[in-house]
């Protein structure tokens, strides 16, 4: 806690320099905000609309809400058209009440009631429900779309249910399914995560929250209902109960971003699965994963935070032709990727 003034200063500067001083008017801007192993991903559209997926943790003197607010300011976002909560775990929904006090939210999006029992799950869920009183609340199911101007946001998982028909251009048999080995059934909120495939022009990105091993499998086996993506936000922060080769390699991402913390996510096996994905060009990380060792972390220029004292993010600016630029706010390292050929 004593380091907070330093962390706050880093947060306010994390997206604020010559590369990101003014909001893009032709690009879809995506801010992967460091919330120390949770999720907070902000989308700012050329039409001036916005969507935040999850809001990190509560507490820590408003650390995560402050980082989200700083990214929103940099994006020119003064309100959230949508706040999508993937599921009701503290690292995803905990920060919702605080960010809703800081930024007006028009519509809260979720999968319905929590399935977890006990005092702590109830407190998290009830705090979220109370926060939704300031706007509308929308419960989504697979196949639904969110009307974000110029951007197709397609729900592929929600409340334990999954898409049952292929997205446009998808549906091919997946030969990787034959080597898949299921894990024990997951009865937690993770398996009920709201997952989306987002399309902007020729660009496709996937974010399926913390959806776990068996549920992910059913989206791509026996047929790949999702198709290929340009950008893959690693499922479940790079933990090894998500992200099987049958899933990740079927998606064939060109770029991956891992929203891990220094000591959460980024497991060696999950990292290696992404790294080995056919056609992968680069693998960016929000944190150096301490327990994984140097051989299971990406190159230093592609890591936003090398320790736990900073709060730098990663920004992606997407053009309608499918090209996109990824920028590391810590060091200014940026790389542009051409449209998929």
Short mmCIF file of C-alpha atoms in Angstrom, two decimals:
data_model
loop_
_atom_site.label_atom_id
_atom_site.label_comp_id
_atom_site.label_asym_id
_atom_site.label_seq_id
_atom_site.Cartn_x
_atom_site.Cartn_y
_atom_site.Cartn_z
CA UNK A 1 0.00 0.00 0.00
CA UNK A 2 2.89 2.37 0.70
CA UNK A 3 3.90 2.11 -2.95
CA UNK A 4 0.49 3.30 -4.15
CA UNK A 5 1.48 6.92 -5.01
CA UNK A 6 4.19 5.52 -7.28
CA UNK A 7 1.80 3.02 -8.82
CA UNK A 8 -0.82 5.72 -9.39
CA UNK A 9 1.70 7.93 -11.14
CA UNK A 10 2.69 5.07 -13.40
CA UNK A 11 -0.95 4.34 -14.10
CA UNK A 12 -1.76 7.88 -15.13
CA UNK A 13 1.22 7.84 -17.47
CA UNK A 14 0.79 4.29 -18.67
CA UNK A 15 -1.12 5.19 -21.82
CA UNK A 16 -0.32 8.92 -21.90
CA UNK A 17 2.51 9.76 -24.26
CA UNK A 18 3.13 10.61 -27.88
CA UNK A 19 1.80 7.27 -29.08
CA UNK A 20 -1.59 7.63 -27.38
CA UNK A 21 -2.16 11.31 -26.66
CA UNK A 22 -5.34 11.73 -28.68
CA UNK A 23 -8.16 9.25 -29.20
CA UNK A 24 -8.14 7.57 -32.60
CA UNK A 25 -10.94 8.63 -34.95
CA UNK A 26 -10.52 5.90 -37.55
CA UNK A 27 -9.41 2.98 -35.40
CA UNK A 28 -10.99 0.67 -32.89
CA UNK A 29 -8.80 1.11 -29.82
CA UNK A 30 -8.49 -1.70 -27.29
CA UNK A 31 -6.82 -1.12 -23.93
CA UNK A 32 -5.63 -4.16 -21.99
CA UNK A 33 -5.45 -2.69 -18.51
CA UNK A 34 -3.20 -4.16 -15.84
CA UNK A 35 -5.35 -5.26 -12.90
CA UNK A 36 -2.79 -7.66 -11.45
CA UNK A 37 -4.08 -10.97 -12.76
CA UNK A 38 -7.73 -10.05 -13.26
CA UNK A 39 -9.38 -8.65 -16.34
CA UNK A 40 -10.26 -5.16 -17.51
CA UNK A 41 -10.35 -4.60 -21.27
CA UNK A 42 -11.65 -1.33 -22.69
CA UNK A 43 -12.92 -0.97 -26.27
CA UNK A 44 -13.33 2.52 -27.75
CA UNK A 45 -14.94 2.63 -31.20
CA UNK A 46 -14.52 5.20 -34.00
CA UNK A 47 -18.23 6.02 -33.53
CA UNK A 48 -17.51 7.20 -29.99
CA UNK A 49 -19.04 4.20 -28.22
CA UNK A 50 -17.34 2.08 -25.60
CA UNK A 51 -17.40 -1.29 -23.89
CA UNK A 52 -15.51 -2.42 -20.81
CA UNK A 53 -15.11 -6.16 -20.26
CA UNK A 54 -14.74 -6.76 -16.51
CA UNK A 55 -13.38 -4.32 -13.96
CA UNK A 56 -10.67 -6.04 -11.97
CA UNK A 57 -10.56 -6.22 -8.19
CA UNK A 58 -12.19 -4.16 -5.47
CA UNK A 59 -10.04 -2.55 -2.78
CA UNK A 60 -6.35 -1.69 -3.02
CA UNK A 61 -7.33 1.97 -2.49
CA UNK A 62 -9.21 1.99 -5.80
CA UNK A 63 -6.17 0.82 -7.77
CA UNK A 64 -8.01 -0.99 -10.58
CA UNK A 65 -10.80 1.56 -10.97
CA UNK A 66 -8.11 4.23 -11.15
CA UNK A 67 -6.28 2.39 -13.90
CA UNK A 68 -9.49 1.88 -15.86
CA UNK A 69 -10.41 5.53 -15.43
CA UNK A 70 -6.97 6.60 -16.68
CA UNK A 71 -7.31 4.42 -19.79
CA UNK A 72 -10.82 5.76 -20.41
CA UNK A 73 -9.55 9.32 -20.22
CA UNK A 74 -6.82 8.50 -22.71
CA UNK A 75 -9.41 6.95 -25.04
CA UNK A 76 -11.70 9.96 -24.77
CA UNK A 77 -14.33 7.86 -23.00
CA UNK A 78 -16.47 9.68 -20.44
CA UNK A 79 -19.16 7.00 -20.12
CA UNK A 80 -19.43 3.28 -20.75
CA UNK A 81 -22.11 2.16 -23.20
CA UNK A 82 -21.60 -1.43 -22.03
CA UNK A 83 -19.93 -3.00 -19.03
CA UNK A 84 -19.77 -6.72 -19.73
CA UNK A 85 -19.12 -8.96 -16.73
CA UNK A 86 -17.84 -12.35 -17.85
CA UNK A 87 -18.51 -14.03 -14.47
CA UNK A 88 -18.76 -13.30 -10.77
CA UNK A 89 -15.26 -13.84 -9.44
CA UNK A 90 -13.47 -11.12 -7.48
CA UNK A 91 -10.80 -10.47 -10.13
CA UNK A 92 -13.46 -9.73 -12.76
CA UNK A 93 -16.54 -8.29 -11.02
CA UNK A 94 -15.03 -6.93 -7.81
CA UNK A 95 -14.22 -3.52 -9.26
CA UNK A 96 -17.62 -2.92 -10.89
CA UNK A 97 -19.21 -0.86 -8.08
CA UNK A 98 -16.24 1.50 -7.91
CA UNK A 99 -15.91 2.05 -11.66
CA UNK A 100 -19.68 2.57 -11.92
CA UNK A 101 -19.31 5.40 -9.42
CA UNK A 102 -16.58 6.97 -11.52
CA UNK A 103 -17.98 6.48 -15.03
CA UNK A 104 -21.69 6.38 -15.96
CA UNK A 105 -22.68 2.96 -17.33
CA UNK A 106 -25.63 2.69 -19.71
CA UNK A 107 -25.96 -1.10 -19.86
CA UNK A 108 -24.53 -3.86 -17.67
CA UNK A 109 -24.21 -7.21 -19.45
CA UNK A 110 -23.96 -10.59 -17.70
CA UNK A 111 -25.06 -14.24 -17.79
CA UNK A 112 -27.65 -14.09 -15.01
CA UNK A 113 -27.39 -15.20 -11.39
CA UNK A 114 -24.28 -16.67 -9.81
CA UNK A 115 -24.19 -20.43 -9.24
CA UNK A 116 -21.72 -20.31 -6.37
CA UNK A 117 -22.89 -20.61 -2.78
CA UNK A 118 -21.52 -19.00 0.35
CA UNK A 119 -21.09 -15.62 1.95
CA UNK A 120 -18.31 -14.34 -0.29
CA UNK A 121 -19.90 -15.26 -3.65
CA UNK A 122 -23.20 -13.78 -2.46
CA UNK A 123 -21.51 -10.55 -1.40
CA UNK A 124 -19.78 -10.19 -4.78
CA UNK A 125 -22.96 -10.84 -6.71
CA UNK A 126 -25.14 -8.59 -4.56
CA UNK A 127 -22.67 -5.72 -4.80
CA UNK A 128 -22.75 -6.09 -8.58
CA UNK A 129 -26.55 -6.18 -8.70
CA UNK A 130 -26.72 -3.05 -6.56
CA UNK A 131 -24.34 -1.28 -8.95
CA UNK A 132 -26.54 -2.13 -11.95
CA UNK A 133 -29.31 0.04 -10.52
CA UNK A 134 -27.57 3.04 -12.09
CA UNK A 135 -28.22 1.70 -15.62
CA UNK A 136 -29.94 -1.07 -17.54
CA UNK A 137 -29.11 -4.75 -17.08
CA UNK A 138 -28.98 -7.18 -20.01
CA UNK A 139 -28.63 -10.95 -19.64
CA UNK A 140 -27.23 -12.53 -22.79
CA UNK A 141 -27.21 -15.98 -24.31
CA UNK A 142 -25.06 -17.56 -27.03
CA UNK A 143 -25.83 -16.13 -30.46
CA UNK A 144 -26.80 -12.71 -29.12
CA UNK A 145 -25.02 -9.60 -30.38
CA UNK A 146 -24.33 -6.33 -28.62
CA UNK A 147 -25.26 -3.31 -30.77
CA UNK A 148 -21.93 -1.50 -30.66
CA UNK A 149 -21.84 0.78 -33.70
CA UNK A 150 -19.59 -0.56 -36.45
CA UNK A 151 -18.41 -3.51 -34.37
CA UNK A 152 -19.95 -6.99 -34.26
CA UNK A 153 -19.80 -8.37 -30.72
CA UNK A 154 -21.12 -11.93 -30.86
CA UNK A 155 -21.78 -13.91 -27.68
CA UNK A 156 -20.45 -17.47 -27.98
CA UNK A 157 -20.79 -18.64 -24.37
CA UNK A 158 -22.93 -17.57 -21.43
CA UNK A 159 -24.26 -19.17 -18.26
CA UNK A 160 -22.83 -22.56 -19.18
CA UNK A 161 -24.50 -22.58 -22.60
CA UNK A 162 -22.53 -22.49 -25.83
CA UNK A 163 -22.95 -21.46 -29.43
CA UNK A 164 -24.53 -24.34 -31.36
CA UNK A 165 -23.97 -23.18 -34.93
CA UNK A 166 -20.86 -21.87 -36.68
CA UNK A 167 -20.07 -18.20 -36.98
CA UNK A 168 -19.78 -16.89 -40.57
CA UNK A 169 -16.85 -18.58 -42.29
CA UNK A 170 -16.39 -21.14 -39.50
CA UNK A 171 -17.55 -24.73 -39.05
CA UNK A 172 -14.70 -26.80 -40.47
CA UNK A 173 -13.89 -30.17 -38.83
CA UNK A 174 -11.17 -29.88 -36.20
CA UNK A 175 -8.64 -32.74 -36.43
CA UNK A 176 -7.06 -31.66 -33.13
CA UNK A 177 -10.09 -32.93 -31.24
CA UNK A 178 -8.94 -36.55 -31.39
CA UNK A 179 -6.06 -35.85 -28.99
CA UNK A 180 -8.15 -33.89 -26.48
CA UNK A 181 -8.37 -35.26 -22.93
CA UNK A 182 -11.19 -33.85 -20.79
CA UNK A 183 -10.69 -32.63 -17.23
CA UNK A 184 -13.05 -32.97 -14.29
CA UNK A 185 -16.30 -31.05 -14.78
CA UNK A 186 -16.05 -27.45 -13.63
CA UNK A 187 -19.11 -26.34 -11.66
CA UNK A 188 -17.82 -22.87 -10.79
CA UNK A 189 -18.55 -19.48 -12.29
CA UNK A 190 -15.58 -19.91 -14.63
CA UNK A 191 -17.51 -22.41 -16.75
CA UNK A 192 -20.37 -19.93 -17.04
CA UNK A 193 -18.22 -17.12 -18.44
CA UNK A 194 -19.68 -14.83 -21.07
CA UNK A 195 -17.40 -15.16 -24.08
CA UNK A 196 -17.43 -13.01 -27.20
CA UNK A 197 -15.94 -12.92 -30.67
CA UNK A 198 -15.51 -9.33 -31.78
CA UNK A 199 -15.28 -8.37 -35.45
CA UNK A 200 -14.30 -4.96 -36.81
CA UNK A 201 -14.03 -4.93 -40.58
CA UNK A 202 -11.59 -7.74 -41.42
CA UNK A 203 -10.26 -8.02 -37.86
CA UNK A 204 -11.41 -10.72 -35.44
CA UNK A 205 -10.63 -11.07 -31.74
CA UNK A 206 -11.78 -13.53 -29.08
CA UNK A 207 -12.26 -13.05 -25.34
CA UNK A 208 -13.98 -15.91 -23.50
CA UNK A 209 -13.18 -14.82 -19.97
CA UNK A 210 -12.21 -17.72 -17.72
CA UNK A 211 -14.09 -20.40 -19.65
CA UNK A 212 -12.53 -23.71 -18.69
CA UNK A 213 -11.10 -26.70 -20.52
CA UNK A 214 -14.18 -28.82 -21.32
CA UNK A 215 -16.47 -25.91 -22.23
CA UNK A 216 -13.88 -24.40 -24.56
CA UNK A 217 -13.52 -27.76 -26.26
CA UNK A 218 -17.20 -27.88 -27.14
CA UNK A 219 -16.88 -24.62 -29.07
CA UNK A 220 -14.35 -26.11 -31.47
CA UNK A 221 -15.05 -29.86 -31.45
CA UNK A 222 -15.91 -31.81 -33.48
CA UNK A 223 -16.23 -28.73 -35.68
CA UNK A 224 -14.63 -25.35 -35.10
CA UNK A 225 -17.65 -23.07 -34.63
CA UNK A 226 -15.47 -20.01 -34.03
CA UNK A 227 -13.07 -19.93 -36.97
CA UNK A 228 -9.70 -18.17 -36.96
CA UNK A 229 -8.85 -14.98 -35.08
CA UNK A 230 -6.28 -12.26 -35.46
CA UNK A 231 -5.97 -11.56 -31.74
CA UNK A 232 -6.41 -14.03 -28.89
CA UNK A 233 -6.79 -12.82 -25.32
CA UNK A 234 -5.55 -15.85 -23.43
CA UNK A 235 -8.33 -17.60 -21.59
CA UNK A 236 -8.18 -17.61 -17.79
CA UNK A 237 -5.00 -15.48 -17.61
CA UNK A 238 -2.91 -18.33 -19.00
CA UNK A 239 -3.82 -20.89 -16.35
CA UNK A 240 -3.50 -24.53 -17.36
CA UNK A 241 -7.15 -25.44 -16.80
CA UNK A 242 -8.01 -23.48 -19.94
CA UNK A 243 -6.46 -23.08 -23.36
CA UNK A 244 -5.96 -26.62 -24.65
CA UNK A 245 -4.12 -27.11 -27.95
CA UNK A 246 -7.39 -28.28 -29.53
CA UNK A 247 -8.81 -24.82 -28.88
CA UNK A 248 -5.87 -22.43 -29.23
CA UNK A 249 -4.40 -24.09 -32.31
CA UNK A 250 -7.82 -24.25 -33.98
CA UNK A 251 -8.18 -20.49 -33.54
CA UNK A 252 -4.79 -19.92 -35.23
CA UNK A 253 -4.25 -16.47 -33.69
CA UNK A 254 -1.64 -14.26 -35.28
CA UNK A 255 -1.08 -12.37 -32.04
CA UNK A 256 -1.84 -13.31 -28.43
CA UNK A 257 -2.03 -11.11 -25.33
CA UNK A 258 -1.92 -12.65 -21.86
CA UNK A 259 -3.64 -10.74 -19.05
CA UNK A 260 -1.68 -12.43 -16.31
CA UNK A 261 -0.30 -11.11 -13.04
CA UNK A 262 3.24 -11.48 -11.78
CA UNK A 263 2.23 -14.51 -9.73
CA UNK A 264 -1.13 -15.41 -11.24
CA UNK A 265 -1.62 -17.14 -14.56
CA UNK A 266 1.11 -17.57 -17.10
CA UNK A 267 1.67 -21.24 -16.32
CA UNK A 268 4.39 -22.96 -18.28
CA UNK A 269 2.17 -25.44 -20.13
CA UNK A 270 -0.47 -22.87 -21.09
CA UNK A 271 2.23 -20.46 -22.25
CA UNK A 272 3.85 -23.15 -24.38
CA UNK A 273 0.53 -24.07 -25.99
CA UNK A 274 0.05 -20.49 -27.15
CA UNK A 275 3.67 -20.14 -28.22
CA UNK A 276 3.39 -23.29 -30.35
CA UNK A 277 0.17 -22.20 -32.07
CA UNK A 278 0.49 -22.43 -35.88
CA UNK A 279 0.90 -19.01 -37.48
CA UNK A 280 1.52 -17.11 -34.24
CA UNK A 281 3.63 -14.03 -34.90
CA UNK A 282 3.98 -12.57 -31.40
CA UNK A 283 2.97 -13.20 -27.80
CA UNK A 284 2.54 -10.12 -25.57
CA UNK A 285 2.12 -10.23 -21.77
CA UNK A 286 0.85 -7.79 -19.16
CA UNK A 287 3.35 -9.19 -16.63
CA UNK A 288 6.52 -11.19 -16.44
CA UNK A 289 5.31 -14.49 -14.97
CA UNK A 290 7.64 -15.03 -12.02
CA UNK A 291 7.06 -18.74 -11.50
CA UNK A 292 7.38 -19.66 -15.18
CA UNK A 293 11.04 -18.79 -15.55
CA UNK A 294 12.76 -16.91 -18.34
CA UNK A 295 12.24 -19.74 -20.83
CA UNK A 296 8.46 -19.49 -20.50
CA UNK A 297 8.07 -15.74 -20.76
CA UNK A 298 8.03 -13.75 -23.96
CA UNK A 299 10.74 -11.30 -25.02
CA UNK A 300 11.20 -8.38 -22.62
CA UNK A 301 10.06 -5.65 -25.08
CA UNK A 302 6.65 -7.39 -25.31
CA UNK A 303 6.04 -7.46 -21.53
CA UNK A 304 4.22 -4.47 -20.05
CA UNK A 305 5.28 -4.94 -16.41
CA UNK A 306 8.51 -6.54 -15.28
CA UNK A 307 7.54 -6.46 -11.58
CA UNK A 308 4.58 -5.61 -9.34
CA UNK A 309 5.40 -1.93 -8.74
CA UNK A 310 4.00 -0.59 -12.03
CA UNK A 311 0.65 -0.62 -13.79
CA UNK A 312 1.42 -0.34 -17.49
CA UNK A 313 -1.02 -1.55 -20.12
CA UNK A 314 -1.01 -2.73 -23.70
CA UNK A 315 -2.93 -0.88 -26.40
CA UNK A 316 -4.14 -2.27 -29.72
CA UNK A 317 -5.33 0.06 -32.50
CA UNK A 318 -7.29 -1.72 -35.22
CA UNK A 319 -8.07 -0.55 -38.77
CA UNK A 320 -11.04 -1.83 -40.76
CA UNK A 321 -8.77 -3.52 -43.30
CA UNK A 322 -7.67 -5.90 -40.54
CA UNK A 323 -4.30 -4.34 -39.81
CA UNK A 324 -3.53 -3.48 -36.20
CA UNK A 325 -0.78 -1.99 -34.08
CA UNK A 326 0.14 -3.24 -30.60
CA UNK A 327 1.93 -0.83 -28.25
CA UNK A 328 3.58 -1.55 -24.91
CA UNK A 329 3.01 1.50 -22.70
CA UNK A 330 6.03 0.74 -20.54
CA UNK A 331 8.67 1.19 -23.21
CA UNK A 332 6.86 2.49 -26.29
CA UNK A 333 7.66 -0.68 -28.23
CA UNK A 334 5.09 -0.98 -31.02
CA UNK A 335 4.53 -3.36 -33.89
CA UNK A 336 2.06 -3.20 -36.76
CA UNK A 337 0.55 -6.37 -38.21
CA UNK A 338 -0.76 -6.42 -41.75
CA UNK A 339 -4.18 -7.84 -42.60
CA UNK A 340 -4.43 -11.61 -42.75
CA UNK A 341 -3.70 -12.74 -46.30
#
